[in-house]
PDB file of C-alpha atoms and ligand atoms in Angstrom:
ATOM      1  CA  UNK S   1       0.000   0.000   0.000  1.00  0.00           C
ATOM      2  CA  UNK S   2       2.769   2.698   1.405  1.00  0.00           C
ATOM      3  CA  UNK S   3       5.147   3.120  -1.509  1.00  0.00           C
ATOM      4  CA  UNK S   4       9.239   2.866  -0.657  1.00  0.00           C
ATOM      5  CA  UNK S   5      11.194   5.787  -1.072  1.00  0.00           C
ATOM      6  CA  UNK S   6      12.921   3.638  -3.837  1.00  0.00           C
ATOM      7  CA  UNK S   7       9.534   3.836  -5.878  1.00  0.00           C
ATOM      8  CA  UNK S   8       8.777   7.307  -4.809  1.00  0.00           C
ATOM      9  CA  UNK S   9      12.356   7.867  -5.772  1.00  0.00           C
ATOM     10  CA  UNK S  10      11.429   6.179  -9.252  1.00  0.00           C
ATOM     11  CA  UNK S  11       8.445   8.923  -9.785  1.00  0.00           C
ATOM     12  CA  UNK S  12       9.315  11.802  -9.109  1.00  0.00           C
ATOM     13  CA  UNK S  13      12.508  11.776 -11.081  1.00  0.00           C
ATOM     14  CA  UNK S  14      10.517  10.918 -14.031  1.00  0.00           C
ATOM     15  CA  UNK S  15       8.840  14.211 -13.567  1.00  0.00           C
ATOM     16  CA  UNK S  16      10.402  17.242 -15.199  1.00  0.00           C
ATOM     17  CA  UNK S  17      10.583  20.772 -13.980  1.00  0.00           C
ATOM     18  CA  UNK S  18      10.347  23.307 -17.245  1.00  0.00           C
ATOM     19  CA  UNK S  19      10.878  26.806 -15.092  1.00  0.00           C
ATOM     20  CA  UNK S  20       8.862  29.801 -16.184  1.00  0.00           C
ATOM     21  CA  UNK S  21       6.116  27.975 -18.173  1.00  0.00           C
ATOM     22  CA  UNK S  22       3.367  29.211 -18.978  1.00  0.00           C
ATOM     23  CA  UNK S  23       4.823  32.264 -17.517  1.00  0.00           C
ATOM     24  CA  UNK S  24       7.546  33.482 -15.817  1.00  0.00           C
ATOM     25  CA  UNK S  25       7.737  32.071 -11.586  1.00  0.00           C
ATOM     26  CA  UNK S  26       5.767  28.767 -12.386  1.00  0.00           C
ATOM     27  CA  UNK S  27       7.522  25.834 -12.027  1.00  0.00           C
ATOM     28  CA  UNK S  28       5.487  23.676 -14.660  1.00  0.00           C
ATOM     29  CA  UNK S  29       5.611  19.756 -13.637  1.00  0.00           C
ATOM     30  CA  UNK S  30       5.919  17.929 -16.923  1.00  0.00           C
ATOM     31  CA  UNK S  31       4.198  14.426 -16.776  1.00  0.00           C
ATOM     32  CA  UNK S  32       5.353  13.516 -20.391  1.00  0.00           C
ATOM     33  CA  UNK S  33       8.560  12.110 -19.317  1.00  0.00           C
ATOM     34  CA  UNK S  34       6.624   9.998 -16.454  1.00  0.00           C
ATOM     35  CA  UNK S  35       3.944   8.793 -18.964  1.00  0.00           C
ATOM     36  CA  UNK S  36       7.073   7.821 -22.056  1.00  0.00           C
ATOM     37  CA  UNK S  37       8.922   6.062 -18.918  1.00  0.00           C
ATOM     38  CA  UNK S  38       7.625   2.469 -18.696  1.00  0.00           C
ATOM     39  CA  UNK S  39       9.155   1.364 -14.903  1.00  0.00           C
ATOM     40  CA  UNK S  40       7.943   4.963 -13.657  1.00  0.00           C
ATOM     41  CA  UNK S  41       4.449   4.463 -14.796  1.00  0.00           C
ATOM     42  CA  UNK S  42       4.033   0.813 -13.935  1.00  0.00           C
ATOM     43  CA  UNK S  43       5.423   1.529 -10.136  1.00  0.00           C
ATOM     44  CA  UNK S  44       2.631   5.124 -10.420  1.00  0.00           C
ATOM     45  CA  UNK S  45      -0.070   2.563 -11.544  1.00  0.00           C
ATOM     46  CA  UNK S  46       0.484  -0.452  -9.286  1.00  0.00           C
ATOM     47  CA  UNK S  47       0.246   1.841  -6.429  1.00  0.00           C
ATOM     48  CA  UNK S  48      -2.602   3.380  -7.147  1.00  0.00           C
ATOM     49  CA  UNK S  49      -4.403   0.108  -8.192  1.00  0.00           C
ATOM     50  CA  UNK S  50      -3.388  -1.390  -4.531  1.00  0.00           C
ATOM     51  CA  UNK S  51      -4.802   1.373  -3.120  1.00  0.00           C
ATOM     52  CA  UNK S  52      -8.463   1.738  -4.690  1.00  0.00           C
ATOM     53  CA  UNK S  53      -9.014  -1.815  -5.122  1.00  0.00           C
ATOM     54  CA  UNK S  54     -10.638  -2.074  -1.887  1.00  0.00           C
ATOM     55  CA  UNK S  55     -12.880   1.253  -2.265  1.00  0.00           C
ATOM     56  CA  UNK S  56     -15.354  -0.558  -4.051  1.00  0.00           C
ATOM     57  CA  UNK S  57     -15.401   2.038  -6.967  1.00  0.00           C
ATOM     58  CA  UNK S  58     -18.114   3.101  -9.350  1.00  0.00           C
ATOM     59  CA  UNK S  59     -16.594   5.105 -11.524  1.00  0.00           C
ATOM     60  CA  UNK S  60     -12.919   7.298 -11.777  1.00  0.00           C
ATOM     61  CA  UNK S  61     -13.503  11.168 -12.821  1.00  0.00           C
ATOM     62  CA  UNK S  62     -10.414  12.947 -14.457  1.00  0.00           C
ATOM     63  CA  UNK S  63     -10.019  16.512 -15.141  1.00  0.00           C
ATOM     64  CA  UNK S  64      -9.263  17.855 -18.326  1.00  0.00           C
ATOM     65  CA  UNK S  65      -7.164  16.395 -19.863  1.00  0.00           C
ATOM     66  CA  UNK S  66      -4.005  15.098 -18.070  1.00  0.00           C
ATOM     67  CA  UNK S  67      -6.023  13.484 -15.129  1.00  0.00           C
ATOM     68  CA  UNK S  68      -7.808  11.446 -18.491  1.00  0.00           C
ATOM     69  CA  UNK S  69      -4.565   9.921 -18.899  1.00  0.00           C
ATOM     70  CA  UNK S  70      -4.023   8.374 -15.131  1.00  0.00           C
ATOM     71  CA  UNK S  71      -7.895   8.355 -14.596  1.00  0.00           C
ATOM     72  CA  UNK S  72      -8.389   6.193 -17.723  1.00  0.00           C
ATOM     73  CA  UNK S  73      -5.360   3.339 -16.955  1.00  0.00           C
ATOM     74  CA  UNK S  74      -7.073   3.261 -13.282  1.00  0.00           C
ATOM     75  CA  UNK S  75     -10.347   2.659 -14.466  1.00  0.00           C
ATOM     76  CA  UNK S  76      -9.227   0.073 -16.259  1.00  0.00           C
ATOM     77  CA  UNK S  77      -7.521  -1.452 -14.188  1.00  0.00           C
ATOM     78  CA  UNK S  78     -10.065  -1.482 -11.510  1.00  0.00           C
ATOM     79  CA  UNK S  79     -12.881  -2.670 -14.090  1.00  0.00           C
ATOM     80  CA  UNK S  80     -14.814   0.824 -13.520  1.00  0.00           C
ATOM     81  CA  UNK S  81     -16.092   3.318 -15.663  1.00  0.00           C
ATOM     82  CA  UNK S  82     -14.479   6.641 -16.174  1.00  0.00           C
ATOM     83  CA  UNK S  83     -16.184   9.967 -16.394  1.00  0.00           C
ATOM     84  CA  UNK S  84     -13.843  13.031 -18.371  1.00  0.00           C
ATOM     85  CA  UNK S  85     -14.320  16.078 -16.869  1.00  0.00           C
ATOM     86  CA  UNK S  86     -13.734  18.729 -19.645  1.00  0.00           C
ATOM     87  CA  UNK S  87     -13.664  22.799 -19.909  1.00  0.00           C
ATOM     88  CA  UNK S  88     -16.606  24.655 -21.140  1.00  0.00           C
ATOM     89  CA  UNK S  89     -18.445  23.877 -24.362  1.00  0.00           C
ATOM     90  CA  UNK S  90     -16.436  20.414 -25.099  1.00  0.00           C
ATOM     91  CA  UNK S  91     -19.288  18.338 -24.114  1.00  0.00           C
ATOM     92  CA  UNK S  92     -21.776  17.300 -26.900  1.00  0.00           C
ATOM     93  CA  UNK S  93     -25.106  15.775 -24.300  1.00  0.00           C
ATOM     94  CA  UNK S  94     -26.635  17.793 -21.207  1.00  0.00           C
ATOM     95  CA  UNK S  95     -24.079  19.134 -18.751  1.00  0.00           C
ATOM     96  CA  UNK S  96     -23.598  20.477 -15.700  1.00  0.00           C
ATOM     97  CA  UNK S  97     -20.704  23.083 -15.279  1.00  0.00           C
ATOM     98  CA  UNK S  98     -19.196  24.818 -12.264  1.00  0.00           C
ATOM     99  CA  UNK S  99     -17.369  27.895 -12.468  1.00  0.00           C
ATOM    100  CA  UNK S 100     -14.303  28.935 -10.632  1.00  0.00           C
ATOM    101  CA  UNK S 101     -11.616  31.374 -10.335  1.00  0.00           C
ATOM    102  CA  UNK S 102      -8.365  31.695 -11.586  1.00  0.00           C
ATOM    103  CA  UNK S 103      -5.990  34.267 -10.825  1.00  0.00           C
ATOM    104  CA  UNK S 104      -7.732  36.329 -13.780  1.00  0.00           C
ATOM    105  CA  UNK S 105     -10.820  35.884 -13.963  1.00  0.00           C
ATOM    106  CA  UNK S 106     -12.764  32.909 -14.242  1.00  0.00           C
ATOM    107  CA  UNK S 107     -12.807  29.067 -16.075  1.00  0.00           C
ATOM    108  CA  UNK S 108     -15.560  26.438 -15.950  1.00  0.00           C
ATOM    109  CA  UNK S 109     -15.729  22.876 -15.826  1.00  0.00           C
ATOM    110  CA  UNK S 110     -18.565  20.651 -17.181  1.00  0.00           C
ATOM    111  CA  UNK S 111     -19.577  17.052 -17.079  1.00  0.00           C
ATOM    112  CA  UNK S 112     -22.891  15.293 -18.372  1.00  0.00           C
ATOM    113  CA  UNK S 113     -25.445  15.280 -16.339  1.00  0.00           C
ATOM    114  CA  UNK S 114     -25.574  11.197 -16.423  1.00  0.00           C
ATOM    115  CA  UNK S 115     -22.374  10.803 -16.530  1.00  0.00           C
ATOM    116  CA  UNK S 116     -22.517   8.763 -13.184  1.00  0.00           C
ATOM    117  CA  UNK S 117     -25.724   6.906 -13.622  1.00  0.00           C
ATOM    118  CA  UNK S 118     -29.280   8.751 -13.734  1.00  0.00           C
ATOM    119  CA  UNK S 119     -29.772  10.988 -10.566  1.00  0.00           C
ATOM    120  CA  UNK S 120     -26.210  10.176  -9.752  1.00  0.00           C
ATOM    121  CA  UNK S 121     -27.393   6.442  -8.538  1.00  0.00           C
ATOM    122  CA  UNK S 122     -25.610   3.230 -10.184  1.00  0.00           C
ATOM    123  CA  UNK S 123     -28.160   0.080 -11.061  1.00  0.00           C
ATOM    124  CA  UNK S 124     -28.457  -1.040  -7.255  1.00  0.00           C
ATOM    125  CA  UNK S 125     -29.881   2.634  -6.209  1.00  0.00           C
ATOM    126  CA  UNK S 126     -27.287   4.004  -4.540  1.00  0.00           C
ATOM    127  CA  UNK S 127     -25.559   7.308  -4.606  1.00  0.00           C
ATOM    128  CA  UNK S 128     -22.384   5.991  -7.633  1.00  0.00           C
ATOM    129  CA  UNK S 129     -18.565   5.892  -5.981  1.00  0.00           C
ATOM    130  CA  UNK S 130     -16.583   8.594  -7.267  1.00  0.00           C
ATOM    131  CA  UNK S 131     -12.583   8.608  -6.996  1.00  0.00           C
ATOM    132  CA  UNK S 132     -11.588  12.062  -8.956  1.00  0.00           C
ATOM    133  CA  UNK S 133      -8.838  12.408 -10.556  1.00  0.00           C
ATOM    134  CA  UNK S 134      -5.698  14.902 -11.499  1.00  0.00           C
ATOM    135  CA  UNK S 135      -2.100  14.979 -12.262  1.00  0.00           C
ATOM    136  CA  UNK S 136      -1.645  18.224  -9.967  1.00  0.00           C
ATOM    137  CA  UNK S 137      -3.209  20.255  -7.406  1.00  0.00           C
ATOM    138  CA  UNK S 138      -1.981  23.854  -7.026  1.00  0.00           C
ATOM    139  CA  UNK S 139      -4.692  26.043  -5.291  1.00  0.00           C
ATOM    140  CA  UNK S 140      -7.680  23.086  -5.310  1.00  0.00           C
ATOM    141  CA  UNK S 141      -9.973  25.631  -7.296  1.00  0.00           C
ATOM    142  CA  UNK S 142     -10.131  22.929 -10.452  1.00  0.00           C
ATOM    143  CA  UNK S 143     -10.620  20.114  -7.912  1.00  0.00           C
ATOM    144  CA  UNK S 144     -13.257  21.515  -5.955  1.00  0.00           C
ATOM    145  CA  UNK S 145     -15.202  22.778  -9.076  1.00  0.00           C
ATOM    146  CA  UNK S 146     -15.017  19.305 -10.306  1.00  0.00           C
ATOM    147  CA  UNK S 147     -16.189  18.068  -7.027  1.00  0.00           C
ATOM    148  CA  UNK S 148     -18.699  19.954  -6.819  1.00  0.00           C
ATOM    149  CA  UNK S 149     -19.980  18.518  -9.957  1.00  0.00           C
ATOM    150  CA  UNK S 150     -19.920  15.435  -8.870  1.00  0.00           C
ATOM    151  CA  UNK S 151     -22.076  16.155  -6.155  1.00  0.00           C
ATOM    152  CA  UNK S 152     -25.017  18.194  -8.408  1.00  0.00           C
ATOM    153  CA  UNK S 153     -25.515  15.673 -10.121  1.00  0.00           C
ATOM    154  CA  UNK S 154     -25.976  12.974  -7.067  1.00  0.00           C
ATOM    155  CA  UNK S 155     -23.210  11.051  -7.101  1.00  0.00           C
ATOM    156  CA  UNK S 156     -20.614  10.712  -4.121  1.00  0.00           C
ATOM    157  CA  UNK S 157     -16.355  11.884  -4.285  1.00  0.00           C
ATOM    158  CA  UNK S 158     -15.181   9.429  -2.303  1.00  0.00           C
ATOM    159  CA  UNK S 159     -11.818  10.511  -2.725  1.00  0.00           C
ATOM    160  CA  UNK S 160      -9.687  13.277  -4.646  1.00  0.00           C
ATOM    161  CA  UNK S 161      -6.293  11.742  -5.404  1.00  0.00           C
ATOM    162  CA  UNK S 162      -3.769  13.428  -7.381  1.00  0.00           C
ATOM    163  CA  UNK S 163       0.086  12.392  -8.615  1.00  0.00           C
ATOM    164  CA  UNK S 164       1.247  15.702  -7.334  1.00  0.00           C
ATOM    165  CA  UNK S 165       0.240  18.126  -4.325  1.00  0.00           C
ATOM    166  CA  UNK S 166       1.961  21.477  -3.991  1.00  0.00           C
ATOM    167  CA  UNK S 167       1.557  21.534  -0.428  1.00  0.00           C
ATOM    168  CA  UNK S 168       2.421  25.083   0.734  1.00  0.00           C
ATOM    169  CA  UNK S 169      -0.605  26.289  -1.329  1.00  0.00           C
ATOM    170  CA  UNK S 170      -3.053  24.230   1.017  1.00  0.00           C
ATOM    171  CA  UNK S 171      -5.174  23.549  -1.616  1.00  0.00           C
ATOM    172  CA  UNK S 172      -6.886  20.509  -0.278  1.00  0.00           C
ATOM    173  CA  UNK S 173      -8.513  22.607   2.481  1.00  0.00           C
ATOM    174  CA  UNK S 174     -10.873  23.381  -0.127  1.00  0.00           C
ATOM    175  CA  UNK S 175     -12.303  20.376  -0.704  1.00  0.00           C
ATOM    176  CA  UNK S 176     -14.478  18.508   1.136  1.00  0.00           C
ATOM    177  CA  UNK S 177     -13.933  15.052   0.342  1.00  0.00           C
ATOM    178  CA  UNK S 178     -10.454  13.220   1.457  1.00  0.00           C
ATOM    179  CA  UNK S 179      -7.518  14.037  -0.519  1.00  0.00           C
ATOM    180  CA  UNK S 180      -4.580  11.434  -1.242  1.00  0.00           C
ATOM    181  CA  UNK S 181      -1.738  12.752  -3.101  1.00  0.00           C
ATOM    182  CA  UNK S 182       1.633  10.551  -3.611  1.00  0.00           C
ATOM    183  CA  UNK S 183       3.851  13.183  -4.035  1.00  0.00           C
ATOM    184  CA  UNK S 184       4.604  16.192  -2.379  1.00  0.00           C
ATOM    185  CA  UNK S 185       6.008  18.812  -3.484  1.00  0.00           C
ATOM    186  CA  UNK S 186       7.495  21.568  -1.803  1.00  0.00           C
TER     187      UNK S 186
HETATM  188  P1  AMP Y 201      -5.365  24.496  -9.237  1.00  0.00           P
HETATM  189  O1  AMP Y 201      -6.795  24.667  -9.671  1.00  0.00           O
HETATM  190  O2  AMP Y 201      -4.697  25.786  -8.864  1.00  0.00           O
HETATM  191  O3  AMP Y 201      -5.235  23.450  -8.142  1.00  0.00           O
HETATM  192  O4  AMP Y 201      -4.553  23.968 -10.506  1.00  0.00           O
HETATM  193  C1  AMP Y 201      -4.579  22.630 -10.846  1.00  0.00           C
HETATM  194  C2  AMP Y 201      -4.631  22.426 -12.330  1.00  0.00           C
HETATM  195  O5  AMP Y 201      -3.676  23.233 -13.015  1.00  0.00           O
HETATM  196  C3  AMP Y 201      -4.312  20.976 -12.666  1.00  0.00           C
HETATM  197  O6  AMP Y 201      -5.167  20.536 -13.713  1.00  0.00           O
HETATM  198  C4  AMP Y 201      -2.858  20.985 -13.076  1.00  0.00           C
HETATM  199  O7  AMP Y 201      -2.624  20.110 -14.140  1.00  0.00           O
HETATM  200  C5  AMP Y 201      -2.578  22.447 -13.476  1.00  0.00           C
HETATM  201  N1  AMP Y 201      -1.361  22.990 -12.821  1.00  0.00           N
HETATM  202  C6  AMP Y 201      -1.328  23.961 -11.869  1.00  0.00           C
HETATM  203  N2  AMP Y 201      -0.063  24.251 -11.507  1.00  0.00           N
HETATM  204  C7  AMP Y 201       0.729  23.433 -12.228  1.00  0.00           C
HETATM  205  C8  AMP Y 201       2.158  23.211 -12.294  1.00  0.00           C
HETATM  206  N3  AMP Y 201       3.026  23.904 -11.534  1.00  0.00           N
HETATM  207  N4  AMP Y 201       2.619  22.272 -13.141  1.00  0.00           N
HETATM  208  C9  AMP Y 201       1.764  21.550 -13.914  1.00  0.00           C
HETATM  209  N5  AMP Y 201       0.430  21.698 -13.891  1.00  0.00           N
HETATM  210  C10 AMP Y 201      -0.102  22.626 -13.075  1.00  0.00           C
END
């Protein structure tokens, strides 16, 4: 369950740090060389697997679009479905969106409104199993926008788990439901 600090080790050097992208102070973490490096992703994956195998899932939710990467191979591997939570007006069916802020203005998140079952319920009645999903979490504004979602339409976040957590931005005191991250980052 707990990884070693060999396989952490194994992670988070497969993570690249491109300074001053998109703009100059950000420290953009680059999950292409994790996702191109076969032993990194395969130690990423097995961990996560051992962990939510005994959540008794409904479905994984990933934001738009890198948590569709690790949200999809998770879903799989669990034998769930996943759910794609995408930016405004990407959606073709009914949605629901949430807005939220950025440091300029505004952006806004959408998923369909059956997305986990109709009124949010999976085929035995009860409220669908959520895990969402990300790469990162900076401030928690995307996370608890998509959470949100999650709950307007009926279904229940069981957990929000992310690859990355920049902890001195104490963004998962936003968010309501538990938060698992496997690395942070200071
Ligand atoms: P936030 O809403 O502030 O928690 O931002 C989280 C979203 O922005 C996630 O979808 C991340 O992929 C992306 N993000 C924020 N900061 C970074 C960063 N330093 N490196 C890579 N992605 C980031």
């Amino acid at each position: 369950m707990t990884l070693t600090p060999e396989e952490k080790t194994i992670i988070l050097d497969s993570i690249r740090d491109i300074p001053d992208f998109p703009k100059p102070g950000i420290v953009f973490k680059d999950i292409t060389t994790l996702l191109n490096n076969p032993k990194a992703l395969s130690t990423l994956m097995d961990h996560l697997t051992e962990r939510y195998l005994g959540y008794d899932l409904d479905y994984i939710a990933g934001i738009d679009a890198r948590g569709f990467i690790f949200g999809s191979i998770l879903a799989d591997r669990l034998g769930v479905g996943f759910v794609p939570v995408r930016k405004k007006g990407k959606l073709p069916y009914t949605t629901v969106a949430e807005k939220y802020s950025l440091e300029y203005g505004f952006d806004e998140v959408e998923i369909h409104i059956d997305a986990f079952g109709e009124n949010g319920c999976c085929s035995t009645g009860e409220r669908s199993k959520v895990l969402l999903m990300d790469d990162l979490i900076a401030t928690g504004g995307t996370a608890k926008a998509a959470a949100n979602l999650i709950d307007k339409v009926g279904a229940h976040c069981v957990e929000a788990c992310f690859i990355m957590e920049l902890g001195f931005l104490n963004g998962r005191e936003g968010i309501e439901a538990p938060v698992y991250s496997v690395l942070e980052i200071d």
